[in-house]
Amino acid sequence: MTKEELAGKIIERLKKEYPMAGCTLDYNEAWKLLVSVRLAAQCTDARVNVVVEDLYAKFPDVEALAKAEPEEIEAIVRPCGLGKSKARDISACMRMLKEEYDGKVPEDFDALLKLPGVGRKSANLIMGDVFGKPAIVTDTHCIRLVNRMGLVDGVKEPKKVEMALWKLIPPEEGSDFCHRLVYHGRDVCTARTKPHCAECCVADLCKKNGVVLD
């Protein structure tokens, strides 16, 4: 079995296991996803979803956040950790959206990367979830699982994992595939305990369990 064939089988198994998988950050506008994904660094999505309720109650739109001082933002987002740097990035990002994009999130990957606090993972998330474009979101779950499964071999750098997966995952499947890896990584193929292989829908396909690829 080749890596391409393995990827196809894993995609189909995860589709059946997690048919409704999607982004676990709450948002109803593109700019809110930008804010939440910045806050989610080294923080759980569940906590971010709680914290942003207070943030948006005080600053309900891009213009309001753009006008806010970073210290005002930090006072609210501090429970997410790294409050000073996250608040600084959110403030600068919202100001850039207001001044250069009329308050709208740009529908261009390279433009997204120029926004303060936005890296490849965040830009891919926006492209896939907001704009429905092909995307590969290499978060910690994705990197851990694709290494264990054998889709990549000992590659831990997010961009290198992303580039490797672009060659294996059909473009239309990338975004949902990465969301399903998050669900699977939280519930089954866990990081802080031994993976629950007996409960895993892809255990018989997994390199960790001795599957050899061509």
mmCIF file of C-alpha atoms in Angstrom:
data_model
loop_
_atom_site.group_PDB
_atom_site.id
_atom_site.type_symbol
_atom_site.label_atom_id
_atom_site.label_comp_id
_atom_site.label_asym_id
_atom_site.label_seq_id
_atom_site.Cartn_x
_atom_site.Cartn_y
_atom_site.Cartn_z
ATOM 1 C CA MET A 1 0.000 0.000 0.000
ATOM 2 C CA THR A 2 1.324 3.419 -0.982
ATOM 3 C CA LYS A 3 0.986 6.549 1.135
ATOM 4 C CA GLU A 4 -1.612 7.871 -1.308
ATOM 5 C CA GLU A 5 -3.674 4.703 -0.872
ATOM 6 C CA LEU A 6 -3.246 4.873 2.894
ATOM 7 C CA ALA A 7 -4.410 8.483 2.931
ATOM 8 C CA GLY A 8 -7.517 7.570 0.957
ATOM 9 C CA LYS A 9 -8.439 4.752 3.330
ATOM 10 C CA ILE A 10 -7.855 6.906 6.421
ATOM 11 C CA ILE A 11 -9.981 9.715 4.979
ATOM 12 C CA GLU A 12 -12.904 7.354 4.381
ATOM 13 C CA ARG A 13 -12.677 5.759 7.838
ATOM 14 C CA LEU A 14 -12.559 9.129 9.593
ATOM 15 C CA LYS A 15 -15.494 10.382 7.499
ATOM 16 C CA LYS A 16 -17.624 7.534 8.828
ATOM 17 C CA GLU A 17 -16.394 8.008 12.406
ATOM 18 C CA TYR A 18 -16.761 11.820 12.492
ATOM 19 C CA PRO A 19 -19.288 12.759 9.778
ATOM 20 C CA MET A 20 -20.090 16.180 11.278
ATOM 21 C CA ALA A 21 -16.582 17.271 12.273
ATOM 22 C CA GLY A 22 -15.930 20.982 11.993
ATOM 23 C CA CYS A 23 -14.058 23.810 13.640
ATOM 24 C CA THR A 24 -14.479 23.746 17.426
ATOM 25 C CA LEU A 25 -13.972 27.504 17.766
ATOM 26 C CA ASP A 26 -17.263 29.421 17.885
ATOM 27 C CA TYR A 27 -17.645 32.233 15.338
ATOM 28 C CA ASN A 28 -20.244 33.726 13.029
ATOM 29 C CA GLU A 29 -18.017 36.198 11.189
ATOM 30 C CA ALA A 30 -14.600 35.763 9.594
ATOM 31 C CA TRP A 31 -12.853 38.338 11.797
ATOM 32 C CA LYS A 32 -14.039 36.505 14.910
ATOM 33 C CA LEU A 33 -12.338 33.327 13.736
ATOM 34 C CA LEU A 34 -9.137 35.335 13.257
ATOM 35 C CA VAL A 35 -9.388 36.525 16.867
ATOM 36 C CA SER A 36 -10.227 33.098 18.258
ATOM 37 C CA VAL A 37 -7.491 31.218 16.457
ATOM 38 C CA ARG A 38 -4.912 33.684 17.826
ATOM 39 C CA LEU A 39 -6.265 33.201 21.343
ATOM 40 C CA ALA A 40 -6.235 29.415 20.914
ATOM 41 C CA ALA A 41 -2.427 29.203 20.872
ATOM 42 C CA GLN A 42 -1.487 27.156 23.959
ATOM 43 C CA CYS A 43 -5.102 27.358 25.139
ATOM 44 C CA THR A 44 -8.134 25.105 24.736
ATOM 45 C CA ASP A 45 -10.837 25.996 22.229
ATOM 46 C CA ALA A 46 -13.415 25.580 25.001
ATOM 47 C CA ARG A 47 -11.806 28.319 27.087
ATOM 48 C CA VAL A 48 -11.428 30.596 24.079
ATOM 49 C CA ASN A 49 -15.139 30.216 23.306
ATOM 50 C CA VAL A 50 -15.971 31.459 26.805
ATOM 51 C CA VAL A 51 -13.484 34.347 26.849
ATOM 52 C CA VAL A 52 -14.519 35.802 23.493
ATOM 53 C CA GLU A 53 -18.086 36.261 24.722
ATOM 54 C CA ASP A 54 -16.842 38.986 27.076
ATOM 55 C CA LEU A 55 -14.517 40.389 24.417
ATOM 56 C CA TYR A 56 -17.292 40.789 21.837
ATOM 57 C CA ALA A 57 -19.717 42.164 24.403
ATOM 58 C CA LYS A 58 -17.349 45.097 24.878
ATOM 59 C CA PHE A 59 -15.946 45.279 21.339
ATOM 60 C CA PRO A 60 -18.666 44.008 18.967
ATOM 61 C CA ASP A 61 -17.022 44.632 15.605
ATOM 62 C CA VAL A 62 -13.720 45.179 13.804
ATOM 63 C CA GLU A 63 -13.882 48.942 14.221
ATOM 64 C CA ALA A 64 -14.433 48.719 17.979
ATOM 65 C CA LEU A 65 -11.518 46.308 18.428
ATOM 66 C CA ALA A 66 -9.319 48.421 16.158
ATOM 67 C CA LYS A 67 -9.954 51.451 18.373
ATOM 68 C CA ALA A 68 -9.323 49.533 21.609
ATOM 69 C CA GLU A 69 -5.992 49.821 23.349
ATOM 70 C CA PRO A 70 -4.057 46.536 23.621
ATOM 71 C CA GLU A 71 -4.241 46.840 27.413
ATOM 72 C CA GLU A 72 -8.049 46.844 27.268
ATOM 73 C CA ILE A 73 -8.013 43.690 25.151
ATOM 74 C CA GLU A 74 -5.411 42.034 27.378
ATOM 75 C CA ALA A 75 -7.549 42.569 30.476
ATOM 76 C CA ILE A 76 -10.248 40.380 28.916
ATOM 77 C CA VAL A 77 -8.179 37.726 27.106
ATOM 78 C CA ARG A 78 -5.658 37.117 29.904
ATOM 79 C CA PRO A 79 -7.315 33.785 30.907
ATOM 80 C CA CYS A 80 -6.200 32.381 27.533
ATOM 81 C CA GLY A 81 -2.539 32.856 28.465
ATOM 82 C CA LEU A 82 0.107 34.959 26.736
ATOM 83 C CA GLY A 83 -2.300 37.856 27.126
ATOM 84 C CA LYS A 84 0.087 40.674 26.288
ATOM 85 C CA SER A 85 1.318 39.269 22.970
ATOM 86 C CA LYS A 86 -2.119 38.010 21.927
ATOM 87 C CA ALA A 87 -3.760 41.344 22.708
ATOM 88 C CA ARG A 88 -1.047 43.194 20.790
ATOM 89 C CA ASP A 89 -1.529 40.978 17.734
ATOM 90 C CA ILE A 90 -5.331 41.187 17.838
ATOM 91 C CA SER A 91 -5.192 44.973 18.123
ATOM 92 C CA ALA A 92 -2.746 45.319 15.215
ATOM 93 C CA CYS A 93 -4.649 42.797 13.095
ATOM 94 C CA MET A 94 -7.991 44.565 13.537
ATOM 95 C CA ARG A 95 -6.398 47.931 12.751
ATOM 96 C CA MET A 96 -4.917 46.513 9.572
ATOM 97 C CA LEU A 97 -8.288 45.044 8.543
ATOM 98 C CA LYS A 98 -9.950 48.409 9.142
ATOM 99 C CA GLU A 99 -7.322 50.512 7.383
ATOM 100 C CA GLU A 100 -6.427 48.281 4.431
ATOM 101 C CA TYR A 101 -9.399 45.962 3.857
ATOM 102 C CA ASP A 102 -12.440 48.039 4.840
ATOM 103 C CA GLY A 103 -12.962 45.817 7.867
ATOM 104 C CA LYS A 104 -13.172 42.642 5.775
ATOM 105 C CA VAL A 105 -10.951 39.567 6.041
ATOM 106 C CA PRO A 106 -9.014 39.140 2.763
ATOM 107 C CA GLU A 107 -9.794 36.046 0.695
ATOM 108 C CA ASP A 108 -6.157 35.529 -0.224
ATOM 109 C CA PHE A 109 -3.669 33.268 1.526
ATOM 110 C CA ASP A 110 -0.649 35.548 1.140
ATOM 111 C CA ALA A 111 -2.658 38.571 2.293
ATOM 112 C CA LEU A 112 -3.745 36.652 5.390
ATOM 113 C CA LEU A 113 -0.123 35.844 6.208
ATOM 114 C CA LYS A 114 0.654 39.567 6.308
ATOM 115 C CA LEU A 115 -1.851 40.141 9.111
ATOM 116 C CA PRO A 116 -0.243 40.415 12.582
ATOM 117 C CA GLY A 117 -0.358 37.146 14.501
ATOM 118 C CA VAL A 118 -1.468 35.070 11.493
ATOM 119 C CA GLY A 119 0.700 32.125 10.460
ATOM 120 C CA ARG A 120 0.146 29.338 7.965
ATOM 121 C CA LYS A 121 -2.066 27.306 10.317
ATOM 122 C CA SER A 122 -4.404 30.244 10.943
ATOM 123 C CA ALA A 123 -4.442 31.280 7.289
ATOM 124 C CA ASN A 124 -5.321 27.763 6.188
ATOM 125 C CA LEU A 125 -8.101 27.580 8.761
ATOM 126 C CA ILE A 126 -9.604 30.810 7.436
ATOM 127 C CA MET A 127 -9.257 29.711 3.815
ATOM 128 C CA GLY A 128 -10.937 26.364 4.477
ATOM 129 C CA ASP A 129 -13.641 27.245 6.984
ATOM 130 C CA VAL A 130 -14.605 30.752 5.910
ATOM 131 C CA PHE A 131 -13.981 30.718 2.170
ATOM 132 C CA GLY A 132 -14.357 27.009 1.376
ATOM 133 C CA LYS A 133 -10.974 26.853 -0.336
ATOM 134 C CA PRO A 134 -8.503 23.922 -0.191
ATOM 135 C CA ALA A 135 -6.648 23.972 3.133
ATOM 136 C CA ILE A 136 -4.354 21.874 5.298
ATOM 137 C CA VAL A 137 -4.320 22.951 8.958
ATOM 138 C CA THR A 138 -1.255 21.451 10.630
ATOM 139 C CA ASP A 139 -2.021 21.833 14.319
ATOM 140 C CA THR A 140 -0.503 19.630 17.027
ATOM 141 C CA HIS A 141 -3.133 16.894 16.574
ATOM 142 C CA CYS A 142 -2.551 16.744 12.831
ATOM 143 C CA ILE A 143 1.227 16.563 13.177
ATOM 144 C CA ARG A 144 1.093 13.871 15.862
ATOM 145 C CA LEU A 145 -1.452 11.677 14.096
ATOM 146 C CA VAL A 146 -0.064 11.769 10.560
ATOM 147 C CA ASN A 147 3.331 10.782 11.956
ATOM 148 C CA ARG A 148 1.867 7.903 13.954
ATOM 149 C CA MET A 149 -0.219 6.731 11.025
ATOM 150 C CA GLY A 150 2.708 6.834 8.611
ATOM 151 C CA LEU A 151 1.529 9.556 6.235
ATOM 152 C CA VAL A 152 4.733 11.417 7.093
ATOM 153 C CA ASP A 153 7.931 10.013 8.545
ATOM 154 C CA GLY A 154 9.290 11.769 11.621
ATOM 155 C CA VAL A 155 8.403 15.239 10.308
ATOM 156 C CA LYS A 156 7.458 17.683 13.063
ATOM 157 C CA GLU A 157 7.852 21.095 11.398
ATOM 158 C CA PRO A 158 4.317 22.325 10.574
ATOM 159 C CA LYS A 159 5.106 23.713 7.116
ATOM 160 C CA LYS A 160 6.923 20.528 6.060
ATOM 161 C CA VAL A 161 3.998 18.409 7.265
ATOM 162 C CA GLU A 162 1.609 20.677 5.355
ATOM 163 C CA MET A 163 3.634 20.378 2.154
ATOM 164 C CA ALA A 164 3.801 16.584 2.494
ATOM 165 C CA LEU A 165 0.036 16.315 3.032
ATOM 166 C CA TRP A 166 -0.752 18.487 0.005
ATOM 167 C CA LYS A 167 0.762 15.660 -2.073
ATOM 168 C CA LEU A 168 -1.414 12.997 -0.418
ATOM 169 C CA ILE A 169 -4.762 14.545 0.475
ATOM 170 C CA PRO A 170 -7.230 15.561 -2.274
ATOM 171 C CA PRO A 171 -7.682 19.366 -2.108
ATOM 172 C CA GLU A 172 -11.415 19.122 -1.465
ATOM 173 C CA GLU A 173 -10.807 16.833 1.534
ATOM 174 C CA GLY A 174 -8.019 18.747 3.297
ATOM 175 C CA SER A 175 -9.968 21.041 5.596
ATOM 176 C CA ASP A 176 -12.437 18.409 6.840
ATOM 177 C CA PHE A 177 -9.666 15.809 7.145
ATOM 178 C CA CYS A 178 -7.732 18.083 9.510
ATOM 179 C CA HIS A 179 -10.842 18.784 11.599
ATOM 180 C CA ARG A 180 -11.438 15.048 11.918
ATOM 181 C CA LEU A 181 -7.853 14.559 13.060
ATOM 182 C CA VAL A 182 -8.550 17.027 15.890
ATOM 183 C CA TYR A 183 -11.567 15.007 17.054
ATOM 184 C CA HIS A 184 -9.656 11.742 16.731
ATOM 185 C CA GLY A 185 -6.612 13.170 18.497
ATOM 186 C CA ARG A 186 -8.654 14.390 21.446
ATOM 187 C CA ASP A 187 -10.743 11.260 21.914
ATOM 188 C CA VAL A 188 -8.661 8.306 20.713
ATOM 189 C CA CYS A 189 -5.126 8.961 19.484
ATOM 190 C CA THR A 190 -4.286 11.075 22.493
ATOM 191 C CA ALA A 191 -1.076 12.884 23.372
ATOM 192 C CA ARG A 192 -0.946 12.737 27.168
ATOM 193 C CA THR A 193 -1.949 9.091 27.557
ATOM 194 C CA LYS A 194 -1.261 6.006 25.486
ATOM 195 C CA PRO A 195 -3.391 6.069 22.338
ATOM 196 C CA HIS A 196 -6.566 3.997 22.647
ATOM 197 C CA CYS A 197 -5.768 1.712 19.715
ATOM 198 C CA ALA A 198 -8.490 -0.792 20.622
ATOM 199 C CA GLU A 199 -11.064 1.941 19.975
ATOM 200 C CA CYS A 200 -9.408 3.330 16.844
ATOM 201 C CA CYS A 201 -11.197 3.144 13.491
ATOM 202 C CA VAL A 202 -7.882 3.148 11.599
ATOM 203 C CA ALA A 203 -5.834 0.895 13.907
ATOM 204 C CA ASP A 204 -5.400 -1.773 11.220
ATOM 205 C CA LEU A 205 -3.985 0.839 8.840
ATOM 206 C CA CYS A 206 -1.596 2.462 11.279
ATOM 207 C CA LYS A 207 2.191 2.442 11.013
ATOM 208 C CA LYS A 208 2.321 2.514 14.825
ATOM 209 C CA ASN A 209 0.676 -0.931 14.778
ATOM 210 C CA GLY A 210 3.110 -2.386 12.278
ATOM 211 C CA VAL A 211 1.627 -1.576 8.889
ATOM 212 C CA VAL A 212 4.371 -1.421 6.253
ATOM 213 C CA LEU A 213 4.007 0.865 3.250
ATOM 214 C CA ASP A 214 5.409 0.332 -0.221
#
